[in-house]
Amino acid sequence: GESVGLHLPTLSVQEGDNSIINCAYSNSASDYFIWYKQESGKGPQFIIDIRSNMDKRQGQRVTVLLNKTVKHLSLQIAATQPGDSAVYFCAEKSGGQNFVFGPGTRLSVLP
Amino acid sequence: GAGVSQSPSNKVTEKGKDVELRCDPISGHTALYWYRQSLGQGLEFLIYFQGNSAPDKSGLPSDRFSAERTGGSVSTLTIQRTQQEDSAVYLCASLEGRSTDTQYFGPGTRLTVL
């Protein structure tokens, strides 16, 4: 069946370092991918998205990379800050308007 | 502008009682989603409304769960005869649906079934 998963459930990085959060997906027909950030007690917050006709997209301090050959998605956060500490979810749009979410990666930023 | 709002923010109920959770989507958004998130877990799809089309109920875990969306705006998720395993955060999201595919989430309702 369809699945979206993450290679690392937890990630700890030093403040100022770059963070890379990975995600694997299984549905090669998925055409839209999103990264969300969820802070404790809050709903997921949109970070960045990418369509399947692209392999890279940049935002403010964040970059999403899409490798359709190996069905892999990654989120890169430059100069990680304490405020970046949260759980990060990837999601794929799979069939119509259904979204499938991964289990999440907890990012901890160390001082 | 106003985002997605949900009420109540917290709900504690006794096993066997019915509960109603409310979602107010962003005005003008055509699609509305309900998800369930258990502690430390990812998001589990429950139901999806798109315009006037029949809702996609494929994620509802049992017939105790139902949802409606009145007037293409506000949605209510109803859980009948609640069980302890229903305890979770219930998240609502809306999506503009015409020019973007981005979902915007509400803060969620934390449901605790004693």
mmCIF file with all atom_site columns, C-alpha atoms in Angstrom, chain B residues 4-114:
data_model
loop_
_atom_site.group_PDB
_atom_site.id
_atom_site.type_symbol
_atom_site.label_atom_id
_atom_site.label_alt_id
_atom_site.label_comp_id
_atom_site.label_asym_id
_atom_site.label_entity_id
_atom_site.label_seq_id
_atom_site.pdbx_PDB_ins_code
_atom_site.Cartn_x
_atom_site.Cartn_y
_atom_site.Cartn_z
_atom_site.occupancy
_atom_site.B_iso_or_equiv
_atom_site.pdbx_formal_charge
_atom_site.auth_seq_id
_atom_site.auth_comp_id
_atom_site.auth_asym_id
_atom_site.auth_atom_id
_atom_site.pdbx_PDB_model_num
ATOM 1   C CA . VAL B 1 4   ? -8.533  27.534 10.732 1.00 0.00 ? 4   VAL B CA 1
ATOM 2   C CA . SER B 1 5   ? -10.138 27.450 14.155 1.00 0.00 ? 5   SER B CA 1
ATOM 3   C CA . GLN B 1 6   ? -11.307 24.476 16.169 1.00 0.00 ? 6   GLN B CA 1
ATOM 4   C CA . SER B 1 7   ? -13.380 24.121 19.282 1.00 0.00 ? 7   SER B CA 1
ATOM 5   C CA . PRO B 1 8   ? -13.190 23.096 21.976 1.00 0.00 ? 8   PRO B CA 1
ATOM 6   C CA . SER B 1 9   ? -9.431  23.108 22.424 1.00 0.00 ? 9   SER B CA 1
ATOM 7   C CA . ASN B 1 10  ? -9.723  20.388 25.053 1.00 0.00 ? 10  ASN B CA 1
ATOM 8   C CA . LYS B 1 11  ? -12.504 17.922 25.750 1.00 0.00 ? 11  LYS B CA 1
ATOM 9   C CA . VAL B 1 12  ? -12.633 15.403 28.561 1.00 0.00 ? 12  VAL B CA 1
ATOM 10  C CA . THR B 1 13  ? -15.474 12.929 28.445 1.00 0.00 ? 13  THR B CA 1
ATOM 11  C CA . GLU B 1 14  ? -16.521 9.655  29.963 1.00 0.00 ? 14  GLU B CA 1
ATOM 12  C CA . LYS B 1 15  ? -16.461 6.398  28.084 1.00 0.00 ? 15  LYS B CA 1
ATOM 13  C CA . GLY B 1 16  ? -19.747 5.843  26.285 1.00 0.00 ? 16  GLY B CA 1
ATOM 14  C CA . LYS B 1 17  ? -20.632 9.522  25.883 1.00 0.00 ? 17  LYS B CA 1
ATOM 15  C CA . ASP B 1 18  ? -20.997 11.256 22.516 1.00 0.00 ? 18  ASP B CA 1
ATOM 16  C CA . VAL B 1 19  ? -18.791 14.215 21.570 1.00 0.00 ? 19  VAL B CA 1
ATOM 17  C CA . GLU B 1 20  ? -18.909 16.848 18.856 1.00 0.00 ? 20  GLU B CA 1
ATOM 18  C CA . LEU B 1 21  ? -15.832 18.628 17.608 1.00 0.00 ? 21  LEU B CA 1
ATOM 19  C CA . ARG B 1 22  ? -16.093 21.752 15.494 1.00 0.00 ? 22  ARG B CA 1
ATOM 20  C CA . CYS B 1 23  ? -13.931 23.147 12.723 1.00 0.00 ? 23  CYS B CA 1
ATOM 21  C CA . ASP B 1 24  ? -14.184 26.584 11.123 1.00 0.00 ? 24  ASP B CA 1
ATOM 22  C CA . PRO B 1 25  ? -12.101 26.561 7.927  1.00 0.00 ? 25  PRO B CA 1
ATOM 23  C CA . ILE B 1 26  ? -10.533 29.512 6.216  1.00 0.00 ? 26  ILE B CA 1
ATOM 24  C CA . SER B 1 27  ? -13.205 31.448 4.356  1.00 0.00 ? 27  SER B CA 1
ATOM 25  C CA . GLY B 1 28  ? -13.384 30.492 0.703  1.00 0.00 ? 28  GLY B CA 1
ATOM 26  C CA . HIS B 1 29  ? -11.517 27.230 1.060  1.00 0.00 ? 29  HIS B CA 1
ATOM 27  C CA . THR B 1 30  ? -13.268 24.491 -0.847 1.00 0.00 ? 30  THR B CA 1
ATOM 28  C CA . ALA B 1 31  ? -11.793 21.429 0.846  1.00 0.00 ? 31  ALA B CA 1
ATOM 29  C CA . LEU B 1 32  ? -11.809 20.392 4.492  1.00 0.00 ? 32  LEU B CA 1
ATOM 30  C CA . TYR B 1 33  ? -10.005 17.484 6.128  1.00 0.00 ? 33  TYR B CA 1
ATOM 31  C CA . TRP B 1 34  ? -10.176 15.784 9.505  1.00 0.00 ? 34  TRP B CA 1
ATOM 32  C CA . TYR B 1 35  ? -7.172  13.912 10.903 1.00 0.00 ? 35  TYR B CA 1
ATOM 33  C CA . ARG B 1 36  ? -6.468  12.124 14.149 1.00 0.00 ? 36  ARG B CA 1
ATOM 34  C CA . GLN B 1 37  ? -3.096  12.283 15.857 1.00 0.00 ? 37  GLN B CA 1
ATOM 35  C CA . SER B 1 38  ? -2.313  9.963  18.720 1.00 0.00 ? 38  SER B CA 1
ATOM 36  C CA . LEU B 1 39  ? 0.432   10.911 21.170 1.00 0.00 ? 39  LEU B CA 1
ATOM 37  C CA . GLY B 1 40  ? 3.785   10.998 19.445 1.00 0.00 ? 40  GLY B CA 1
ATOM 38  C CA . GLN B 1 41  ? 2.358   9.673  16.198 1.00 0.00 ? 41  GLN B CA 1
ATOM 39  C CA . GLY B 1 42  ? 1.755   10.953 12.703 1.00 0.00 ? 42  GLY B CA 1
ATOM 40  C CA . LEU B 1 43  ? -1.515  12.113 11.238 1.00 0.00 ? 43  LEU B CA 1
ATOM 41  C CA . GLU B 1 44  ? -4.212  9.569  10.462 1.00 0.00 ? 44  GLU B CA 1
ATOM 42  C CA . PHE B 1 45  ? -6.632  10.639 7.743  1.00 0.00 ? 45  PHE B CA 1
ATOM 43  C CA . LEU B 1 46  ? -10.298 10.420 8.739  1.00 0.00 ? 46  LEU B CA 1
ATOM 44  C CA . ILE B 1 47  ? -12.515 12.209 6.237  1.00 0.00 ? 47  ILE B CA 1
ATOM 45  C CA . TYR B 1 48  ? -12.341 14.774 3.462  1.00 0.00 ? 48  TYR B CA 1
ATOM 46  C CA . PHE B 1 49  ? -14.942 17.179 2.049  1.00 0.00 ? 49  PHE B CA 1
ATOM 47  C CA . GLN B 1 50  ? -14.581 18.849 -1.340 1.00 0.00 ? 50  GLN B CA 1
ATOM 48  C CA . GLY B 1 51  ? -17.177 21.388 -2.395 1.00 0.00 ? 51  GLY B CA 1
ATOM 49  C CA . ASN B 1 52  ? -20.566 19.780 -2.904 1.00 0.00 ? 52  ASN B CA 1
ATOM 50  C CA . SER B 1 53  ? -19.139 16.352 -3.686 1.00 0.00 ? 53  SER B CA 1
ATOM 51  C CA . ALA B 1 54  ? -19.818 13.333 -1.505 1.00 0.00 ? 54  ALA B CA 1
ATOM 52  C CA . PRO B 1 55  ? -17.216 13.208 1.267  1.00 0.00 ? 55  PRO B CA 1
ATOM 53  C CA . ASP B 1 56  ? -14.385 10.692 1.239  1.00 0.00 ? 56  ASP B CA 1
ATOM 54  C CA . LYS B 1 57  ? -15.051 8.735  4.427  1.00 0.00 ? 57  LYS B CA 1
ATOM 55  C CA . SER B 1 58  ? -12.477 6.045  3.777  1.00 0.00 ? 58  SER B CA 1
ATOM 56  C CA . GLY B 1 59  ? -10.426 6.901  6.865  1.00 0.00 ? 59  GLY B CA 1
ATOM 57  C CA . LEU B 1 60  ? -13.168 6.754  9.475  1.00 0.00 ? 60  LEU B CA 1
ATOM 58  C CA . PRO B 1 61  ? -12.178 3.949  11.878 1.00 0.00 ? 61  PRO B CA 1
ATOM 59  C CA . SER B 1 62  ? -15.687 2.807  12.751 1.00 0.00 ? 62  SER B CA 1
ATOM 60  C CA . ASP B 1 63  ? -19.356 3.667  12.322 1.00 0.00 ? 63  ASP B CA 1
ATOM 61  C CA . ARG B 1 64  ? -19.176 5.535  15.629 1.00 0.00 ? 64  ARG B CA 1
ATOM 62  C CA . PHE B 1 65  ? -17.424 8.314  13.729 1.00 0.00 ? 65  PHE B CA 1
ATOM 63  C CA . SER B 1 66  ? -19.283 10.680 11.435 1.00 0.00 ? 66  SER B CA 1
ATOM 64  C CA . ALA B 1 67  ? -18.813 14.163 10.096 1.00 0.00 ? 67  ALA B CA 1
ATOM 65  C CA . GLU B 1 68  ? -20.777 16.764 8.263  1.00 0.00 ? 68  GLU B CA 1
ATOM 66  C CA . ARG B 1 69  ? -20.034 20.045 6.631  1.00 0.00 ? 69  ARG B CA 1
ATOM 67  C CA . THR B 1 70  ? -22.873 22.532 6.573  1.00 0.00 ? 70  THR B CA 1
ATOM 68  C CA . GLY B 1 71  ? -23.142 25.166 3.859  1.00 0.00 ? 71  GLY B CA 1
ATOM 69  C CA . GLY B 1 72  ? -19.729 24.295 2.539  1.00 0.00 ? 72  GLY B CA 1
ATOM 70  C CA . SER B 1 73  ? -18.087 25.883 5.561  1.00 0.00 ? 73  SER B CA 1
ATOM 71  C CA . VAL B 1 74  ? -18.200 24.750 9.187  1.00 0.00 ? 74  VAL B CA 1
ATOM 72  C CA . SER B 1 75  ? -17.677 21.060 9.872  1.00 0.00 ? 75  SER B CA 1
ATOM 73  C CA . THR B 1 76  ? -18.570 18.913 12.860 1.00 0.00 ? 76  THR B CA 1
ATOM 74  C CA . LEU B 1 77  ? -16.924 15.604 13.686 1.00 0.00 ? 77  LEU B CA 1
ATOM 75  C CA . THR B 1 78  ? -19.097 13.434 15.908 1.00 0.00 ? 78  THR B CA 1
ATOM 76  C CA . ILE B 1 79  ? -17.882 10.460 17.867 1.00 0.00 ? 79  ILE B CA 1
ATOM 77  C CA . GLN B 1 80  ? -20.620 8.340  19.397 1.00 0.00 ? 80  GLN B CA 1
ATOM 78  C CA . ARG B 1 81  ? -20.200 6.059  22.396 1.00 0.00 ? 81  ARG B CA 1
ATOM 79  C CA . THR B 1 82  ? -16.618 7.168  22.900 1.00 0.00 ? 82  THR B CA 1
ATOM 80  C CA . GLN B 1 83  ? -13.963 4.629  23.835 1.00 0.00 ? 83  GLN B CA 1
ATOM 81  C CA . GLN B 1 84  ? -10.636 5.179  25.555 1.00 0.00 ? 84  GLN B CA 1
ATOM 82  C CA . GLU B 1 85  ? -8.789  4.444  22.310 1.00 0.00 ? 85  GLU B CA 1
ATOM 83  C CA . ASP B 1 86  ? -10.508 7.485  20.791 1.00 0.00 ? 86  ASP B CA 1
ATOM 84  C CA . SER B 1 87  ? -8.303  9.694  22.969 1.00 0.00 ? 87  SER B CA 1
ATOM 85  C CA . ALA B 1 88  ? -6.154  11.745 20.617 1.00 0.00 ? 88  ALA B CA 1
ATOM 86  C CA . VAL B 1 89  ? -5.770  15.175 19.089 1.00 0.00 ? 89  VAL B CA 1
ATOM 87  C CA . TYR B 1 90  ? -8.247  15.751 16.286 1.00 0.00 ? 90  TYR B CA 1
ATOM 88  C CA . LEU B 1 91  ? -6.929  18.127 13.643 1.00 0.00 ? 91  LEU B CA 1
ATOM 89  C CA . CYS B 1 92  ? -8.851  19.929 10.962 1.00 0.00 ? 92  CYS B CA 1
ATOM 90  C CA . ALA B 1 93  ? -7.317  21.415 7.830  1.00 0.00 ? 93  ALA B CA 1
ATOM 91  C CA . SER B 1 94  ? -8.697  23.416 4.947  1.00 0.00 ? 94  SER B CA 1
ATOM 92  C CA . LEU B 1 95  ? -7.405  23.836 1.436  1.00 0.00 ? 95  LEU B CA 1
ATOM 93  C CA . GLU B 1 96  ? -8.200  26.521 -1.104 1.00 0.00 ? 96  GLU B CA 1
ATOM 94  C CA . GLY B 1 97  ? -8.442  23.932 -3.871 1.00 0.00 ? 97  GLY B CA 1
ATOM 95  C CA . ARG B 1 98  ? -8.423  26.149 -6.929 1.00 0.00 ? 98  ARG B CA 1
ATOM 96  C CA . SER B 1 99  ? -4.943  27.548 -7.298 1.00 0.00 ? 99  SER B CA 1
ATOM 97  C CA . THR B 1 100 ? -3.066  25.814 -4.454 1.00 0.00 ? 100 THR B CA 1
ATOM 98  C CA . ASP B 1 101 ? -2.880  22.405 -2.809 1.00 0.00 ? 101 ASP B CA 1
ATOM 99  C CA . THR B 1 102 ? -1.602  23.678 0.519  1.00 0.00 ? 102 THR B CA 1
ATOM 100 C CA . GLN B 1 103 ? -3.456  22.528 3.608  1.00 0.00 ? 103 GLN B CA 1
ATOM 101 C CA . TYR B 1 104 ? -3.728  24.891 6.556  1.00 0.00 ? 104 TYR B CA 1
ATOM 102 C CA . PHE B 1 105 ? -4.254  23.268 9.908  1.00 0.00 ? 105 PHE B CA 1
ATOM 103 C CA . GLY B 1 106 ? -6.159  24.351 12.965 1.00 0.00 ? 106 GLY B CA 1
ATOM 104 C CA . PRO B 1 107 ? -4.714  24.000 16.474 1.00 0.00 ? 107 PRO B CA 1
ATOM 105 C CA . GLY B 1 108 ? -6.592  20.766 17.110 1.00 0.00 ? 108 GLY B CA 1
ATOM 106 C CA . THR B 1 109 ? -8.945  19.474 19.783 1.00 0.00 ? 109 THR B CA 1
ATOM 107 C CA . ARG B 1 110 ? -7.398  17.269 22.429 1.00 0.00 ? 110 ARG B CA 1
ATOM 108 C CA . LEU B 1 111 ? -9.929  14.585 23.337 1.00 0.00 ? 111 LEU B CA 1
ATOM 109 C CA . THR B 1 112 ? -9.499  12.552 26.481 1.00 0.00 ? 112 THR B CA 1
ATOM 110 C CA . VAL B 1 113 ? -11.863 9.672  27.144 1.00 0.00 ? 113 VAL B CA 1
ATOM 111 C CA . LEU B 1 114 ? -11.818 8.508  30.742 1.00 0.00 ? 114 LEU B CA 1
#
